[in-house]
Tab-separated table of C-alpha atoms in Angstrom:
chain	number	residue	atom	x	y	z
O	1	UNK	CA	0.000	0.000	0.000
O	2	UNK	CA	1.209	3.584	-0.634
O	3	UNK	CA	2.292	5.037	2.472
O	4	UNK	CA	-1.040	7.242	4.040
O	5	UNK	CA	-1.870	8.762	7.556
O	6	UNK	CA	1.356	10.575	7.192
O	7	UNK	CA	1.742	14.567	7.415
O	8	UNK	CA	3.672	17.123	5.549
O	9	UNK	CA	6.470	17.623	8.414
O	10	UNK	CA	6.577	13.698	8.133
O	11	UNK	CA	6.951	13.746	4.693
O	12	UNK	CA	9.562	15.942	4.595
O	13	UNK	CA	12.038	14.382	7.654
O	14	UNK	CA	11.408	10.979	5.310
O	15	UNK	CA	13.164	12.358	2.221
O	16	UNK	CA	15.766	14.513	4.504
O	17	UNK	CA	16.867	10.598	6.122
O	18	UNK	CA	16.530	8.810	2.642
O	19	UNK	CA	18.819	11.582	1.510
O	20	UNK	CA	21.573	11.029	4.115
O	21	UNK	CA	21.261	7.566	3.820
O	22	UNK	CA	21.863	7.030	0.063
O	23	UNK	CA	23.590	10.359	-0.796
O	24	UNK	CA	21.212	11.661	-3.014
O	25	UNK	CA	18.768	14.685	-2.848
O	26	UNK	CA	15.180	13.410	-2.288
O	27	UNK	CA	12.168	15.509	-1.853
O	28	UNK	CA	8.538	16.568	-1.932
O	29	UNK	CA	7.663	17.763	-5.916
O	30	UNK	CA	6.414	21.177	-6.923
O	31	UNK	CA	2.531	21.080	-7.492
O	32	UNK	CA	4.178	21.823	-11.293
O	33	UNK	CA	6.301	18.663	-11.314
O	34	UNK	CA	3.571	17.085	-10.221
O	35	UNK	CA	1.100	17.649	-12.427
O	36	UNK	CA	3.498	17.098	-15.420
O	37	UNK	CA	3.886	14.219	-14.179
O	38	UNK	CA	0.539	13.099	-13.451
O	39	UNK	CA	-0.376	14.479	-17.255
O	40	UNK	CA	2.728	12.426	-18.704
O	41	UNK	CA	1.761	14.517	-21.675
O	42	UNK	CA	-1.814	14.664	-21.730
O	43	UNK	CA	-4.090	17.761	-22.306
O	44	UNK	CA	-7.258	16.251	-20.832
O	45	UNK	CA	-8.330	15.971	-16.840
O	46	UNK	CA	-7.090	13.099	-16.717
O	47	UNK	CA	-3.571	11.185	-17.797
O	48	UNK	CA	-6.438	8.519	-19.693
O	49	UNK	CA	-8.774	11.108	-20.888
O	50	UNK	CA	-11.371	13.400	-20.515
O	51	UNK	CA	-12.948	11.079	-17.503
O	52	UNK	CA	-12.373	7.864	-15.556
O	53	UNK	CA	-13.997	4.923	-13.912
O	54	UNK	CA	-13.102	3.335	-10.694
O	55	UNK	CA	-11.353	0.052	-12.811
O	56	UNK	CA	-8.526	2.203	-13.321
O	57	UNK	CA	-8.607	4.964	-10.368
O	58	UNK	CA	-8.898	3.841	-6.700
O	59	UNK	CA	-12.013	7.310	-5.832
O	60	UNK	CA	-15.948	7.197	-5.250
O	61	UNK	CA	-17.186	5.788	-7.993
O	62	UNK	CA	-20.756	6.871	-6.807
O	63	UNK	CA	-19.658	10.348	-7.675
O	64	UNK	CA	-18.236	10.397	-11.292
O	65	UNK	CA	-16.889	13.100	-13.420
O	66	UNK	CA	-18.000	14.136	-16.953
O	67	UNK	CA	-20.166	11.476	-18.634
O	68	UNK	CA	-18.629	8.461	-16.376
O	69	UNK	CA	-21.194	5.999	-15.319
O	70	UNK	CA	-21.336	5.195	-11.437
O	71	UNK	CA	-19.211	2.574	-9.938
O	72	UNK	CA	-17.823	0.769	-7.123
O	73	UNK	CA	-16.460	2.830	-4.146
O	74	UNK	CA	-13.533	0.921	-2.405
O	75	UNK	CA	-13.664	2.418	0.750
O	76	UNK	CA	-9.895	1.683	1.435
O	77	UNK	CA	-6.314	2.470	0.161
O	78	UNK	CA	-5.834	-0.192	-2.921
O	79	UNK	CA	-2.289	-1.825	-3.358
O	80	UNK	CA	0.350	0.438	-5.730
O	81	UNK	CA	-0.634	-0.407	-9.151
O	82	UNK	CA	-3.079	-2.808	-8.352
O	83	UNK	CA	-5.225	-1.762	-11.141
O	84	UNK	CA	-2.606	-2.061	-13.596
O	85	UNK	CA	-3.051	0.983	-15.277
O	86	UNK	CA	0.084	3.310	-15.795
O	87	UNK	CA	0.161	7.169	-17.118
O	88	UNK	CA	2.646	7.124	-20.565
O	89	UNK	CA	5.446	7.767	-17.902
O	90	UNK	CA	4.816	4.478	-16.438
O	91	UNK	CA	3.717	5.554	-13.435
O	92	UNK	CA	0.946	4.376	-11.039
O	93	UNK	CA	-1.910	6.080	-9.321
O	94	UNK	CA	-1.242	9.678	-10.045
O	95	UNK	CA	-4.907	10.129	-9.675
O	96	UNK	CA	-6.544	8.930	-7.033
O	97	UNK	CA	-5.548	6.422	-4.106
O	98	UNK	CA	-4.155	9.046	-1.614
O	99	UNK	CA	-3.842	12.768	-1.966
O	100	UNK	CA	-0.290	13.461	-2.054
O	101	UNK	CA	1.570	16.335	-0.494
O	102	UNK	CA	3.584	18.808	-2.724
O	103	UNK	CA	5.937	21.618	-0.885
O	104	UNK	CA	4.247	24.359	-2.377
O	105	UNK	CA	2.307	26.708	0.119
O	106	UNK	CA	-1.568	27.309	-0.200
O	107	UNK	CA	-2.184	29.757	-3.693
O	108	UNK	CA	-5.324	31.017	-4.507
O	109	UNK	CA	-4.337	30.779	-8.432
O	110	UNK	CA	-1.434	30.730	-10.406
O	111	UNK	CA	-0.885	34.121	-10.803
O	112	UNK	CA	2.908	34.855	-9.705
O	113	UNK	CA	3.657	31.008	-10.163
O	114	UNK	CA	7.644	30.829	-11.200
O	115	UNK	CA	7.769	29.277	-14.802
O	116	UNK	CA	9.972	26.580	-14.279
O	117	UNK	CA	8.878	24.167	-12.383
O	118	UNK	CA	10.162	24.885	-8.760
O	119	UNK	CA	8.888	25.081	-5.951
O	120	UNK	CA	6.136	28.039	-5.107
O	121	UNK	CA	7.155	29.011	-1.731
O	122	UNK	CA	6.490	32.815	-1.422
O	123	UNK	CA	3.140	35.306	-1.621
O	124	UNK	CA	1.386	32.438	-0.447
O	125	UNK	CA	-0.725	30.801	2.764
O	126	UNK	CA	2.362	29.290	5.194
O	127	UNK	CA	-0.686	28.031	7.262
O	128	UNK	CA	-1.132	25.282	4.371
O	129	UNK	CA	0.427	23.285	2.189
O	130	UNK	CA	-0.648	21.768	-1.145
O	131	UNK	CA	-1.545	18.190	-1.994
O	132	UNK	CA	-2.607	16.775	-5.552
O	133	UNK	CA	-4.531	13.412	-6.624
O	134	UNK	CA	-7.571	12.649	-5.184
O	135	UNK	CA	-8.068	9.924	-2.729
O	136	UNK	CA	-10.442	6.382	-2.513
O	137	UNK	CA	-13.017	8.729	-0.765
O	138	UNK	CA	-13.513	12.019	-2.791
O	139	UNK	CA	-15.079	12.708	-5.895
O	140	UNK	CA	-13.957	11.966	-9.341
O	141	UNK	CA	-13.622	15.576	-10.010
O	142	UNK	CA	-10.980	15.783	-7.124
O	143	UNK	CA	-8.632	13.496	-9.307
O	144	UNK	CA	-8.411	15.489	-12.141
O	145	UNK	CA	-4.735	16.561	-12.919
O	146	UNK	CA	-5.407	20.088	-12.242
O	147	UNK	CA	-7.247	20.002	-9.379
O	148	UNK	CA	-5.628	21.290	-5.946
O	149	UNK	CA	-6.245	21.200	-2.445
O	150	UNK	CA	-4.633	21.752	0.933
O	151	UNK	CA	-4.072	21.120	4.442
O	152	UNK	CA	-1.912	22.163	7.074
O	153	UNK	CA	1.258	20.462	7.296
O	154	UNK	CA	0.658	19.033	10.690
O	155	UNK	CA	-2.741	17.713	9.379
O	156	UNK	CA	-2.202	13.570	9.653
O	157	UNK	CA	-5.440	11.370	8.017
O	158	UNK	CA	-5.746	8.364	6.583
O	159	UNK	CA	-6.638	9.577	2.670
O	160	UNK	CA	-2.838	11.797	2.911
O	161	UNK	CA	0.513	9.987	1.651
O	162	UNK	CA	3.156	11.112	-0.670
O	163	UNK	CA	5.648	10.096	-3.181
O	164	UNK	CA	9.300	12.028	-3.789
O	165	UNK	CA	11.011	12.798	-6.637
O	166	UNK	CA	15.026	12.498	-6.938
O	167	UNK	CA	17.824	13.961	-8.099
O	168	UNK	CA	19.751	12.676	-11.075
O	169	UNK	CA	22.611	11.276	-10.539
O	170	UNK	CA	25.699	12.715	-11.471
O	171	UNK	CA	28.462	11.066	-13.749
């Protein structure tokens, strides 16, 4: 299971020990890394298209987006890639599952957003801190690429994990 019940402070002293133990720089993404990556190139809501269905998104399928028929709500965290379905960057459960934390602060919009990907830490709300996804409990909607929402970092429930990105290594 992806790891959940975890908060942003949490998150955070996780990558700072994975980074001392294996010498490379791991961290939280940007809310723009992550959606890049949860788009893997897509225009649409979604990584798969302009909707989904809860065979290949772990949300409330009682509350669809678009022109998605009703489905099965899980009630539970579902296994990493358990329902096989990757984005076109091969990776898993970018919508869905758990909402995942990001390091950005709380923004209103975009306006001011730096244009290259880093991470948006000034002009906004210190009191919270993003998260992207969706989770096995929210709406469809919720788990469309764009969509954002946020929490304060000490916040700690079961529908909150995260995932890290890493530096490259160097030659």
């Amino acid at each position: 299971l992806p790891v959940e019940n975890v908060n942003w402070e949490d998150a955070l002293e996780f990558c700072d020990r994975l980074s001392k133990k294996t010498g490379r720089t791991y961290r939280l993404p940007s809310e723009a890394e992550w959606e890049y990556a949860a788009r893997a190139g897509s225009t649409t809501p979604f990584a798969f298209g302009e909707t989904i269905t809860p065979d290949i998104v772990n949300y409330d399928g009682r509350y669809p987006f678009g022109a998605a028929p009703q489905g099965l709500n899980r009630e539970q965290t579902s296994a990493s890639g358990s329902l096989g379905v990757a984005n076109a960057f091969g990776l898993y459960d970018m919508h869905g599952n758990v909402w995942e934390w990001c390091q950005d602060l709380k923004h209103a919009n975009y306006n001011g957003a730096p244009t290259d990907g880093s991470v948006w830490t000034t002009d906004g709300d210190a009191k919270f801190r993003s998260l992207r996804s969706g989770s096995w409990n929210y709406y469809g909607r919720n788990c469309r690429s764009g969509f954002r929402y946020n929490l304060a970092p000490d916040t700690r429930v079961l529908i909150v994990g995260f995932r890290v990105v890493v530096s490259a290594k160097t030659k």
